[in-house]
Short mmCIF file of C-alpha atoms and ligand atoms in Angstrom, two decimals:
data_model
loop_
_atom_site.label_atom_id
_atom_site.label_comp_id
_atom_site.label_asym_id
_atom_site.label_seq_id
_atom_site.Cartn_x
_atom_site.Cartn_y
_atom_site.Cartn_z
CA UNK A 1 -12.37 -24.14 27.32
CA UNK A 2 -9.15 -22.40 28.30
CA UNK A 3 -7.80 -18.92 27.75
CA UNK A 4 -4.97 -18.82 25.24
CA UNK A 5 -2.43 -16.06 25.75
CA UNK A 6 -0.40 -14.01 23.28
CA UNK A 7 2.39 -11.83 24.60
CA UNK A 8 5.75 -10.26 23.82
CA UNK A 9 8.94 -11.91 25.03
CA UNK A 10 11.21 -8.87 24.73
CA UNK A 11 10.87 -5.18 25.60
CA UNK A 12 7.58 -4.62 23.76
CA UNK A 13 6.70 -3.81 20.13
CA UNK A 14 7.26 -7.38 18.98
CA UNK A 15 4.24 -7.19 16.66
CA UNK A 16 1.51 -8.37 19.05
CA UNK A 17 -1.22 -6.29 17.41
CA UNK A 18 -0.53 -7.82 14.01
CA UNK A 19 -0.63 -11.43 15.22
CA UNK A 20 -3.71 -10.95 17.43
CA UNK A 21 -5.47 -9.63 14.34
CA UNK A 22 -4.26 -12.66 12.35
CA UNK A 23 -5.45 -15.14 15.03
CA UNK A 24 -8.76 -13.44 15.89
CA UNK A 25 -10.85 -15.46 13.39
CA UNK A 26 -10.04 -18.54 15.54
CA UNK A 27 -11.42 -16.87 18.70
CA UNK A 28 -14.73 -15.57 20.02
CA UNK A 29 -13.26 -13.12 22.52
CA UNK A 30 -10.06 -11.05 22.58
CA UNK A 31 -9.19 -9.54 25.97
CA UNK A 32 -6.55 -7.10 27.16
CA UNK A 33 -5.43 -7.87 30.73
CA UNK A 34 -2.90 -5.16 31.68
CA UNK A 35 -1.25 -1.95 30.59
CA UNK A 36 -3.03 0.99 29.04
CA UNK A 37 -2.32 3.72 26.50
CA UNK A 38 1.43 3.17 26.88
CA UNK A 39 0.85 0.32 24.42
CA UNK A 40 0.85 0.94 20.68
CA UNK A 41 -0.30 -2.08 18.67
CA UNK A 42 -0.12 -1.68 14.91
CA UNK A 43 -2.41 -3.49 12.47
CA UNK A 44 -2.10 -3.40 8.68
CA UNK A 45 -4.92 -4.70 6.51
CA UNK A 46 -6.59 -3.80 3.25
CA UNK A 47 -4.26 -0.84 2.81
CA UNK A 48 -5.15 0.61 6.24
CA UNK A 49 -2.66 1.10 9.05
CA UNK A 50 -4.16 1.45 12.50
CA UNK A 51 -2.47 1.88 15.89
CA UNK A 52 -4.45 0.74 18.95
CA UNK A 53 -3.55 1.67 22.52
CA UNK A 54 -6.28 0.42 24.85
CA UNK A 55 -8.69 -1.35 22.49
CA UNK A 56 -7.94 -5.06 21.90
CA UNK A 57 -6.58 -5.90 18.45
CA UNK A 58 -9.54 -8.18 17.66
CA UNK A 59 -11.81 -5.19 17.08
CA UNK A 60 -11.70 -5.31 13.26
CA UNK A 61 -12.84 -8.88 12.77
CA UNK A 62 -16.48 -9.77 12.26
CA UNK A 63 -18.29 -11.29 15.26
CA UNK A 64 -15.40 -10.85 17.70
CA UNK A 65 -16.08 -9.64 21.22
CA UNK A 66 -13.35 -7.47 22.71
CA UNK A 67 -12.80 -7.01 26.41
CA UNK A 68 -10.81 -4.46 28.37
CA UNK A 69 -10.17 -6.35 31.58
CA UNK A 70 -9.88 -5.15 35.16
CA UNK A 71 -6.07 -5.16 35.00
CA UNK A 72 -6.02 -2.50 32.26
CA UNK A 73 -5.96 1.21 33.04
CA UNK A 74 -7.97 3.59 30.88
CA UNK A 75 -7.64 7.22 29.88
CA UNK A 76 -11.16 7.94 28.58
CA UNK A 77 -10.00 10.88 26.45
CA UNK A 78 -7.26 8.88 24.71
CA UNK A 79 -9.50 5.86 24.28
CA UNK A 80 -12.50 7.66 22.84
CA UNK A 81 -10.90 10.55 20.96
CA UNK A 82 -7.51 9.22 19.91
CA UNK A 83 -8.59 5.64 19.26
CA UNK A 84 -12.29 4.94 18.83
CA UNK A 85 -13.03 8.09 16.79
CA UNK A 86 -10.16 7.26 14.44
CA UNK A 87 -11.45 3.75 13.69
CA UNK A 88 -15.21 4.21 13.73
CA UNK A 89 -15.31 4.14 9.90
CA UNK A 90 -13.81 0.63 10.01
CA UNK A 91 -15.71 -1.09 12.80
CA UNK A 92 -18.55 -0.66 15.26
CA UNK A 93 -16.62 -0.42 18.51
CA UNK A 94 -19.61 0.16 20.81
CA UNK A 95 -21.31 -3.11 19.97
CA UNK A 96 -18.12 -5.19 20.12
CA UNK A 97 -16.43 -3.79 23.21
CA UNK A 98 -16.98 -4.64 26.89
CA UNK A 99 -15.12 -2.71 29.59
CA UNK A 100 -14.50 -3.93 33.12
CA UNK A 101 -16.10 -1.80 35.80
CA UNK A 102 -13.00 -2.60 37.87
CA UNK A 103 -10.50 -1.13 35.40
CA UNK A 104 -8.83 1.92 36.93
CA UNK A 105 -9.02 5.38 35.38
CA UNK A 106 -5.96 7.40 34.43
CA UNK A 107 -6.77 10.90 35.67
CA UNK A 108 -5.33 14.01 34.01
CA UNK A 109 -3.25 14.59 37.15
CA UNK A 110 -1.76 11.08 36.79
CA UNK A 111 -0.31 12.14 33.44
CA UNK A 112 1.10 15.35 34.84
CA UNK A 113 2.50 13.45 37.83
CA UNK A 114 4.21 11.04 35.44
CA UNK A 115 5.88 14.02 33.76
CA UNK A 116 6.91 15.58 37.07
CA UNK A 117 8.27 12.27 38.41
CA UNK A 118 10.33 11.74 35.28
CA UNK A 119 11.64 15.32 35.33
CA UNK A 120 12.68 14.91 38.95
CA UNK A 121 14.58 11.71 38.14
CA UNK A 122 16.60 13.60 35.51
CA UNK A 123 19.41 11.34 34.23
CA UNK A 124 17.87 8.37 36.07
CA UNK A 125 14.51 8.66 34.34
CA UNK A 126 12.64 5.52 33.24
CA UNK A 127 11.83 6.86 29.79
CA UNK A 128 8.10 6.52 30.46
CA UNK A 129 5.58 7.08 27.69
CA UNK A 130 4.14 9.85 29.93
CA UNK A 131 0.64 8.40 29.75
CA UNK A 132 0.25 8.31 33.53
CA UNK A 133 0.87 4.58 33.87
CA UNK A 134 3.15 4.55 36.95
CA UNK A 135 1.06 7.04 39.02
CA UNK A 136 -2.23 5.26 38.18
CA UNK A 137 -1.00 1.80 39.18
CA UNK A 138 0.58 3.41 42.27
CA UNK A 139 -2.82 4.73 43.34
CA UNK A 140 -4.38 1.34 42.59
CA UNK A 141 -2.11 -0.44 45.06
CA UNK A 142 -2.31 2.51 47.46
CA UNK A 143 -6.05 1.79 47.45
CA UNK A 144 -7.13 5.28 46.49
CA UNK A 145 -7.64 4.79 42.74
CA UNK A 146 -10.86 5.52 40.85
CA UNK A 147 -12.42 2.80 38.72
CA UNK A 148 -14.68 2.86 35.69
CA UNK A 149 -17.58 1.64 37.86
CA UNK A 150 -17.19 4.72 40.07
CA UNK A 151 -18.38 6.86 37.16
CA UNK A 152 -21.88 5.47 37.75
CA UNK A 153 -21.92 6.13 41.50
CA UNK A 154 -23.12 9.36 43.10
CA UNK A 155 -19.81 9.94 44.90
CA UNK A 156 -17.72 10.11 41.68
CA UNK A 157 -17.28 13.88 41.51
CA UNK A 158 -16.19 14.13 45.15
CA UNK A 159 -13.82 11.21 44.79
CA UNK A 160 -12.35 12.71 41.63
CA UNK A 161 -11.89 16.13 43.18
CA UNK A 162 -10.27 14.75 46.34
CA UNK A 163 -7.74 12.65 44.42
CA UNK A 164 -7.05 15.41 41.88
CA UNK A 165 -6.42 17.94 44.64
CA UNK A 166 -4.09 15.53 46.41
CA UNK A 167 -2.11 15.15 43.18
CA UNK A 168 -2.04 18.91 42.59
CA UNK A 169 -0.62 19.38 46.09
CA UNK A 170 2.01 16.71 45.37
CA UNK A 171 3.01 18.42 42.12
CA UNK A 172 3.29 21.79 43.81
CA UNK A 173 5.24 20.28 46.75
CA UNK A 174 7.70 18.92 44.20
CA UNK A 175 8.29 22.49 43.03
CA UNK A 176 6.37 22.41 39.74
CA UNK A 177 3.77 24.85 38.46
CA UNK A 178 1.21 22.66 36.68
CA UNK A 179 -0.10 25.57 34.62
CA UNK A 180 3.27 25.97 32.96
CA UNK A 181 3.46 22.34 31.77
CA UNK A 182 1.77 21.42 28.50
CA UNK A 183 1.41 17.76 27.54
CA UNK A 184 0.57 16.90 23.94
CA UNK A 185 0.12 20.65 23.29
CA UNK A 186 -2.58 20.89 25.95
CA UNK A 187 -2.53 22.73 29.25
CA UNK A 188 -3.73 20.87 32.31
CA UNK A 189 -7.02 22.76 32.50
CA UNK A 190 -7.73 22.23 28.78
CA UNK A 191 -7.04 18.52 29.14
CA UNK A 192 -9.11 18.20 32.30
CA UNK A 193 -12.19 19.65 30.58
CA UNK A 194 -11.81 17.25 27.65
CA UNK A 195 -11.14 14.34 30.01
CA UNK A 196 -14.24 15.00 32.15
CA UNK A 197 -16.42 15.10 29.03
CA UNK A 198 -14.85 11.86 27.77
CA UNK A 199 -15.35 10.19 31.17
CA UNK A 200 -19.05 11.04 30.88
CA UNK A 201 -19.10 9.60 27.35
CA UNK A 202 -17.48 6.38 28.59
CA UNK A 203 -20.70 5.63 30.48
CA UNK A 204 -22.41 4.95 27.14
CA UNK A 205 -20.18 1.93 26.53
CA UNK A 206 -20.88 -1.63 27.72
CA UNK A 207 -19.41 -1.63 31.23
CA UNK A 208 -19.78 -4.80 33.29
CA UNK A 209 -18.08 -7.40 35.49
CA UNK A 210 -16.02 -8.85 32.66
CA UNK A 211 -14.77 -11.69 34.88
CA UNK A 212 -18.29 -13.18 34.76
CA UNK A 213 -18.52 -12.58 31.03
CA UNK A 214 -15.26 -14.41 30.35
CA UNK A 215 -15.86 -17.32 32.70
CA UNK A 216 -19.40 -17.84 31.39
CA UNK A 217 -18.06 -17.77 27.83
CA UNK A 218 -15.43 -20.39 28.71
CA UNK A 219 -18.10 -22.59 30.31
CA UNK A 220 -20.13 -22.34 27.09
CA UNK A 221 -17.15 -23.56 25.07
CA UNK A 222 -16.20 -20.17 23.64
CA UNK A 223 -12.57 -19.46 22.73
CA UNK A 224 -10.75 -16.60 24.43
CA UNK A 225 -7.41 -15.02 23.53
CA UNK A 226 -5.67 -12.76 26.06
CA UNK A 227 -3.59 -10.02 24.39
CA UNK A 228 -0.52 -8.85 26.27
CA UNK A 229 0.85 -5.35 26.15
CA UNK A 230 4.47 -4.28 26.62
CA UNK A 231 6.82 -7.27 26.92
CA UNK A 232 7.97 -9.81 29.48
CA UNK A 233 11.26 -7.95 29.99
CA UNK A 234 9.29 -4.86 31.07
CA UNK A 235 7.40 -6.83 33.74
CA UNK A 236 7.26 -5.10 37.12
CA UNK A 237 8.41 -8.28 38.93
CA UNK A 238 10.96 -9.79 36.56
CA UNK A 239 11.95 -7.01 34.17
CA UNK A 240 15.02 -4.82 34.53
CA UNK A 241 13.57 -3.01 37.56
CA UNK A 242 13.22 -0.05 37.92
CA UNK A 243 13.35 0.31 34.11
CA UNK A 244 10.04 -1.46 33.68
CA UNK A 245 6.38 -0.66 33.32
CA UNK A 246 4.10 -0.83 36.37
CA UNK A 247 2.04 -3.90 35.51
CA UNK A 248 2.45 -7.66 35.38
CA UNK A 249 3.12 -8.29 31.71
CA UNK A 250 3.76 -12.04 31.90
CA UNK A 251 1.27 -14.90 31.61
CA UNK A 252 0.61 -14.76 35.36
CA UNK A 253 -0.89 -11.30 34.80
CA UNK A 254 -3.72 -12.84 32.76
CA UNK A 255 -5.22 -14.47 35.85
CA UNK A 256 -5.31 -11.31 37.97
CA UNK A 257 -6.05 -9.00 35.05
CA UNK A 258 -9.07 -10.88 33.73
CA UNK A 259 -10.27 -12.95 36.67
CA UNK A 260 -9.47 -16.38 35.24
CA UNK A 261 -7.97 -19.13 37.36
CA UNK A 262 -4.45 -20.44 36.60
CA UNK A 263 -5.83 -23.86 35.60
CA UNK A 264 -7.79 -22.11 32.83
CA UNK A 265 -4.69 -21.01 30.93
CA UNK A 266 -4.21 -22.88 27.64
CA UNK A 267 -1.69 -22.20 24.86
CA UNK A 268 0.82 -19.40 25.29
CA UNK A 269 2.01 -17.76 22.07
CA UNK A 270 5.31 -15.99 22.73
CA UNK A 271 6.37 -13.38 20.15
CA UNK A 272 9.92 -12.26 19.56
CA UNK A 273 11.50 -10.10 16.92
CA UNK A 274 14.31 -11.82 15.01
CA UNK A 275 16.50 -9.12 16.58
CA UNK A 276 15.88 -6.89 19.64
CA UNK A 277 14.57 -3.40 20.23
CA UNK A 278 13.92 -1.33 23.31
CA UNK A 279 12.44 2.14 23.73
CA UNK A 280 13.06 4.12 26.89
CA UNK A 281 15.90 3.69 29.34
CA UNK A 282 17.32 0.53 30.92
CA UNK A 283 19.79 -2.24 30.19
CA UNK A 284 20.04 -3.70 26.69
CA UNK A 285 23.16 -5.87 26.47
CA UNK A 286 23.09 -6.49 22.70
CA UNK A 287 22.33 -2.88 21.74
CA UNK A 288 24.21 -1.73 18.62
CA UNK A 289 25.45 1.84 18.44
CA UNK A 290 26.93 1.47 14.96
CA UNK A 291 25.67 1.48 11.38
CA UNK A 292 24.20 -2.02 11.81
CA UNK A 293 21.95 -0.71 14.59
CA UNK A 294 20.91 2.15 12.32
CA UNK A 295 20.25 -0.28 9.46
CA UNK A 296 17.94 -2.36 11.69
CA UNK A 297 16.13 0.80 12.79
CA UNK A 298 15.60 2.04 9.24
CA UNK A 299 14.70 -1.33 7.70
CA UNK A 300 12.47 -2.27 10.63
CA UNK A 301 10.83 1.16 10.86
CA UNK A 302 11.79 1.11 14.52
CA UNK A 303 10.15 4.26 15.77
CA UNK A 304 7.67 4.11 18.67
CA UNK A 305 4.01 3.52 17.74
CA UNK A 306 2.90 5.58 20.76
CA UNK A 307 5.58 8.24 21.18
CA UNK A 308 7.44 8.23 17.84
CA UNK A 309 10.76 7.87 19.69
CA UNK A 310 13.51 6.01 17.79
CA UNK A 311 13.80 2.50 19.19
CA UNK A 312 17.18 1.23 20.31
CA UNK A 313 18.16 -1.80 18.17
CA UNK A 314 20.47 -4.77 18.61
CA UNK A 315 21.04 -8.45 17.95
CA UNK A 316 18.82 -11.23 19.24
CA UNK A 317 19.48 -11.96 22.92
CA UNK A 318 18.84 -15.65 23.61
CA UNK A 319 19.43 -15.78 27.40
CA UNK A 320 16.79 -13.05 27.82
CA UNK A 321 14.46 -14.85 25.39
CA UNK A 322 14.80 -18.15 27.25
CA UNK A 323 14.21 -16.35 30.55
CA UNK A 324 10.96 -14.88 29.22
CA UNK A 325 9.81 -18.26 27.87
CA UNK A 326 10.42 -19.76 31.31
CA UNK A 327 8.40 -17.05 33.10
CA UNK A 328 5.55 -17.20 30.58
CA UNK A 329 5.25 -20.95 30.07
CA UNK A 330 5.36 -20.36 26.32
CA UNK A 331 4.03 -23.25 24.24
CA UNK A 332 4.48 -21.77 20.73
CA UNK A 333 7.04 -19.30 19.50
CA UNK A 334 6.32 -16.76 16.78
CA UNK A 335 9.28 -15.04 15.13
CA UNK A 336 8.50 -11.53 13.95
CA UNK A 337 10.07 -9.19 11.40
CA UNK A 338 12.29 -11.87 9.86
CA UNK A 339 12.23 -9.80 6.63
CA UNK A 340 14.13 -7.01 8.38
CA UNK A 341 17.17 -9.30 8.53
CA UNK A 342 17.10 -9.87 4.75
CA UNK A 343 20.37 -8.98 3.06
CA UNK A 344 22.76 -9.17 6.03
CA UNK A 345 25.86 -11.28 5.21
CA UNK A 346 26.19 -12.35 8.82
CA UNK A 347 23.87 -12.32 11.81
CA UNK A 348 24.89 -12.46 15.42
CA UNK A 349 22.95 -13.99 18.28
CA UNK A 350 23.93 -13.58 21.90
CA UNK A 351 24.19 -16.90 23.77
CA UNK A 352 25.74 -15.77 27.09
CA UNK A 353 27.37 -12.80 28.78
CA UNK A 354 30.73 -12.15 30.26
CA UNK A 355 30.11 -10.58 33.64
CA UNK A 356 32.40 -10.13 36.66
CA UNK A 357 35.11 -12.27 35.03
CA UNK A 358 32.84 -15.20 34.38
CA UNK A 359 30.49 -16.39 31.66
CA UNK A 360 26.82 -16.64 32.52
CA UNK A 361 23.54 -17.18 30.70
CA UNK A 362 21.42 -15.90 33.59
CA UNK A 363 20.28 -12.33 34.09
CA UNK A 364 21.96 -10.76 37.13
CA UNK A 365 20.03 -8.69 39.69
CA UNK A 366 21.85 -5.39 39.18
CA UNK A 367 20.35 -3.37 36.29
CA UNK A 368 23.64 -1.45 36.05
CA UNK A 369 25.67 -4.67 35.60
CA UNK A 370 27.83 -4.41 32.50
CA UNK A 371 27.08 -7.57 30.57
CA UNK A 372 29.36 -8.18 27.60
CA UNK A 373 27.42 -10.32 25.12
CA UNK A 374 29.10 -13.45 23.78
CA UNK A 375 27.96 -13.98 20.22
CA UNK A 376 27.54 -16.86 17.85
CA UNK A 377 27.77 -15.74 14.22
CA UNK A 378 25.32 -17.28 11.76
CA UNK A 379 25.02 -16.87 7.99
CA UNK A 380 22.56 -14.29 6.70
CA UNK A 381 20.16 -14.69 3.78
CA UNK A 382 19.20 -12.67 0.72
CA UNK A 383 15.78 -11.15 0.21
CA UNK A 384 13.25 -13.85 -0.63
CA UNK A 385 9.69 -14.04 -1.83
CA UNK A 386 6.82 -16.47 -1.53
CA UNK A 387 6.60 -19.08 1.18
CA UNK A 388 10.00 -20.66 0.60
CA UNK A 389 12.20 -19.94 3.60
CA UNK A 390 15.90 -19.68 2.69
CA UNK A 391 18.10 -22.41 4.19
CA UNK A 392 20.08 -19.84 6.21
CA UNK A 393 16.86 -18.63 7.83
CA UNK A 394 15.97 -22.24 8.60
CA UNK A 395 19.34 -22.56 10.33
CA UNK A 396 18.76 -19.33 12.26
CA UNK A 397 15.36 -20.59 13.45
CA UNK A 398 16.77 -24.03 14.33
CA UNK A 399 19.49 -22.35 16.41
CA UNK A 400 16.88 -20.37 18.38
CA UNK A 401 14.67 -23.45 18.83
CA UNK A 402 17.57 -25.52 20.08
CA UNK A 403 18.63 -22.84 22.57
CA UNK A 404 15.16 -22.07 23.90
CA UNK A 405 13.76 -25.61 23.70
CA UNK A 406 10.58 -24.59 21.86
CA UNK A 407 9.38 -24.69 18.25
CA UNK A 408 8.75 -21.62 16.09
CA UNK A 409 5.25 -22.05 14.63
CA UNK A 410 4.86 -18.88 12.58
CA UNK A 411 7.40 -16.57 10.93
CA UNK A 412 6.16 -13.06 10.20
CA UNK A 413 7.74 -11.56 7.09
CA UNK A 414 5.98 -8.23 6.68
CA UNK A 415 3.58 -5.88 8.47
CA UNK A 416 0.45 -6.91 6.58
CA UNK A 417 -2.08 -9.36 8.01
CA UNK A 418 -1.25 -11.75 5.15
CA UNK A 419 2.55 -11.73 5.40
CA UNK A 420 3.18 -14.86 7.47
CA UNK A 421 4.73 -18.27 6.93
CA UNK A 422 3.29 -21.10 9.00
CA UNK A 423 5.93 -23.74 9.71
P1 LIG B 501 3.22 -4.32 19.24
O1 LIG B 501 3.28 -3.22 20.23
O2 LIG B 501 3.83 -5.58 19.75
O3 LIG B 501 1.84 -4.56 18.68
O4 LIG B 501 4.14 -3.86 18.02
P2 LIG B 501 4.16 -2.40 17.33
O5 LIG B 501 2.95 -2.25 16.50
O6 LIG B 501 4.45 -1.35 18.33
O7 LIG B 501 5.47 -2.51 16.46
C1 LIG B 501 5.63 -3.48 15.49
C2 LIG B 501 5.87 -2.78 14.15
O8 LIG B 501 6.37 -3.71 13.21
C3 LIG B 501 4.62 -2.21 13.53
O9 LIG B 501 4.95 -1.08 12.78
C4 LIG B 501 4.15 -3.35 12.62
O10 LIG B 501 3.37 -2.89 11.54
C5 LIG B 501 5.46 -3.88 12.13
N1 LIG B 501 5.50 -5.33 11.83
C6 LIG B 501 4.86 -6.34 12.44
N2 LIG B 501 5.26 -7.53 11.93
C7 LIG B 501 6.17 -7.25 10.99
C8 LIG B 501 6.97 -8.04 10.12
O11 LIG B 501 6.94 -9.27 10.13
N3 LIG B 501 7.82 -7.38 9.29
C9 LIG B 501 7.91 -6.04 9.24
N4 LIG B 501 8.78 -5.49 8.41
N5 LIG B 501 7.17 -5.25 10.05
C10 LIG B 501 6.32 -5.85 10.90
P1 LIG B 502 3.59 -2.25 23.47
O1 LIG B 502 2.34 -2.87 24.04
C1 LIG B 502 7.58 -0.70 24.17
C2 LIG B 502 8.33 1.26 28.02
C3 LIG B 502 8.58 2.74 28.01
C4 LIG B 502 9.49 2.87 29.23
C5 LIG B 502 8.88 1.85 30.19
C6 LIG B 502 7.92 2.46 31.20
O2 LIG B 502 3.34 -1.37 22.31
O3 LIG B 502 4.62 -3.28 23.21
P2 LIG B 502 5.47 3.43 31.07
O4 LIG B 502 4.86 4.48 30.17
O5 LIG B 502 4.81 2.11 30.99
O6 LIG B 502 5.61 3.91 32.49
O7 LIG B 502 6.98 3.27 30.54
O8 LIG B 502 8.19 0.91 29.38
N1 LIG B 502 7.06 0.85 27.36
C7 LIG B 502 7.00 0.25 26.17
N2 LIG B 502 7.98 -0.06 25.29
N3 LIG B 502 6.31 -1.06 23.91
C8 LIG B 502 5.33 -0.79 24.80
O9 LIG B 502 4.07 -1.25 24.63
C9 LIG B 502 5.65 -0.08 25.97
N4 LIG B 502 4.93 0.39 27.02
C10 LIG B 502 5.81 0.93 27.86
O10 LIG B 502 9.24 3.14 26.83
O11 LIG B 502 10.78 2.43 28.91
MG1 LIG B 503 3.98 -1.24 20.37
#
C-alpha cells in the first residue's frame, strides 16, 4: 500500500483538521510528519469543537492509530496539558497514539528564544506563533537538539541542562532578562518546572521507531494518511522566505518526516479555501484591506486557532494555488469554506500579477516584490442548502479546475464533519 497525503495549498488554516477527521474512517493510520504546536487543527462533531496542535486529527475515530512522526517537534507540556487533557473525555489517546523517538523536543528556552528573536527583528518580524518552532528546528539541523528518545537515556538531564544554559547565555547576550518575560502568563521558571514534569509524563506514552511501524503497516496492506500542518506557501524551501515556518510542509516532507520512500506516496489531497487567508507577516498579493476583507473575516470566523490573531483575508490567488499543486503533486483538490462566499454579488479570482511593468503568473524571488493582482470577476451565488450546488458555484469551481488542471473532488460547506458535498 501507499501513503496518501493531505495538506494545505495556501498559508495554512485551510481546514485540514476537518477533512482528516472526515477521511479517517477510510484509513488505519493517520500520521503527522512536520510542524508542531504552531498548528491549530479544528474539528467539529456531535456538537463538540476541538482544536488539536500536535496530535493527529484521526484521534477521535474508532480503531484509528495516530502517529507523531520524526519530523514533528513536540512541546510535552502543550501536548499533554493543553491538548490530551482537554480531549481525554472524548477518546483514549494513550492507546491510539504512537510517538517517534526521533521527534525533537521543544525546550522552554526554545520558546523564549523565539520571543527574543522576534523582538529583535522588530518591524521585520516573521509573526511567529511563539511556540519555539524556529529555534527547535535550528538546533535540529545544528545537530545539538534533544529528541524524545533521549528522555529514556541516562544522559538526558545533562544534555538538557547544557542546551538550556547555552540558550540562556544567548538570550542574555542579546540583552534580554529572561525573568522579566512572561509567555502565556507564565514566567520561565514556572514553565520550566511544568515542562520537566510533562517531559517525565511523556515517557508513559507509546514511543517507538515509527518508521518501522508505518512501513510494516504498509507491507501488511494497511492504509496510511499523512496529515500536513501549515501550508505549502509557508514551506521553508518554496514559501515566501523568510516569512515561512521552519519545516518542509510540502509532499516531499512526508518522506523525510515519516521515513517512507518517495515511491510509496499515493494520492495527494490538496486543500484550498475558496478565498485566501494568512496569519503573521509576509507577502499576500490578493489581501483585501476594505470592508470585503472584513466581511470574509467575520463570515469565515478567520481568527487564529492557535493564537487568536485576526487572519488577513483576500481573494483566491490562482498562480499561487497552481504553484503549490505543482510542488505537491496534488491528485485531488478539495475546496474549503465555500459557504463563506455565499451572498457575494461578485467574486474575484487572481489569475496573474503585474510586476516590473510586465504580466506574470509565476512567483518572483523577492518577498518584497509589489505584485499587483490581475483579477477575473465571476458571478457570486446566494445562500443555498442541501447538496445542490448553485450554477454560479459550479462555474467558480470549473474556472479553478481549468486554471490549475485538476478536479475538485469535495466541496466543504460548513465546519461540521457532515457538511461536505462530494462531486
Ligand atoms: P487547519 O489548520 O487547516 O486544520 O484549519 P483551522 O482549523 O485552523 O481553520 C479552519 C477553520 O474553518 C476552523 O474554524 C474550522 O472549523 C472552519 N471550517 C472548516 N471547514 C469549513 C467550511 O467548509 N466552512 C466553514 N464556514 N468553516 C469551516
Ligand atoms: P495550521 O497547521 C497558519 C505561520 C505563523 C507565521 C509563520 C511562522 O493550523 O495550518 P512559526 O510559529 O511556525 O515560526 O510561524 O507561519 N504559521 C501558521 N499560519 N496556520 C498554521 O498552522 C501556521 N503555523 C505557522 O503565523 O507567519
Ligand atoms: Mg490552523
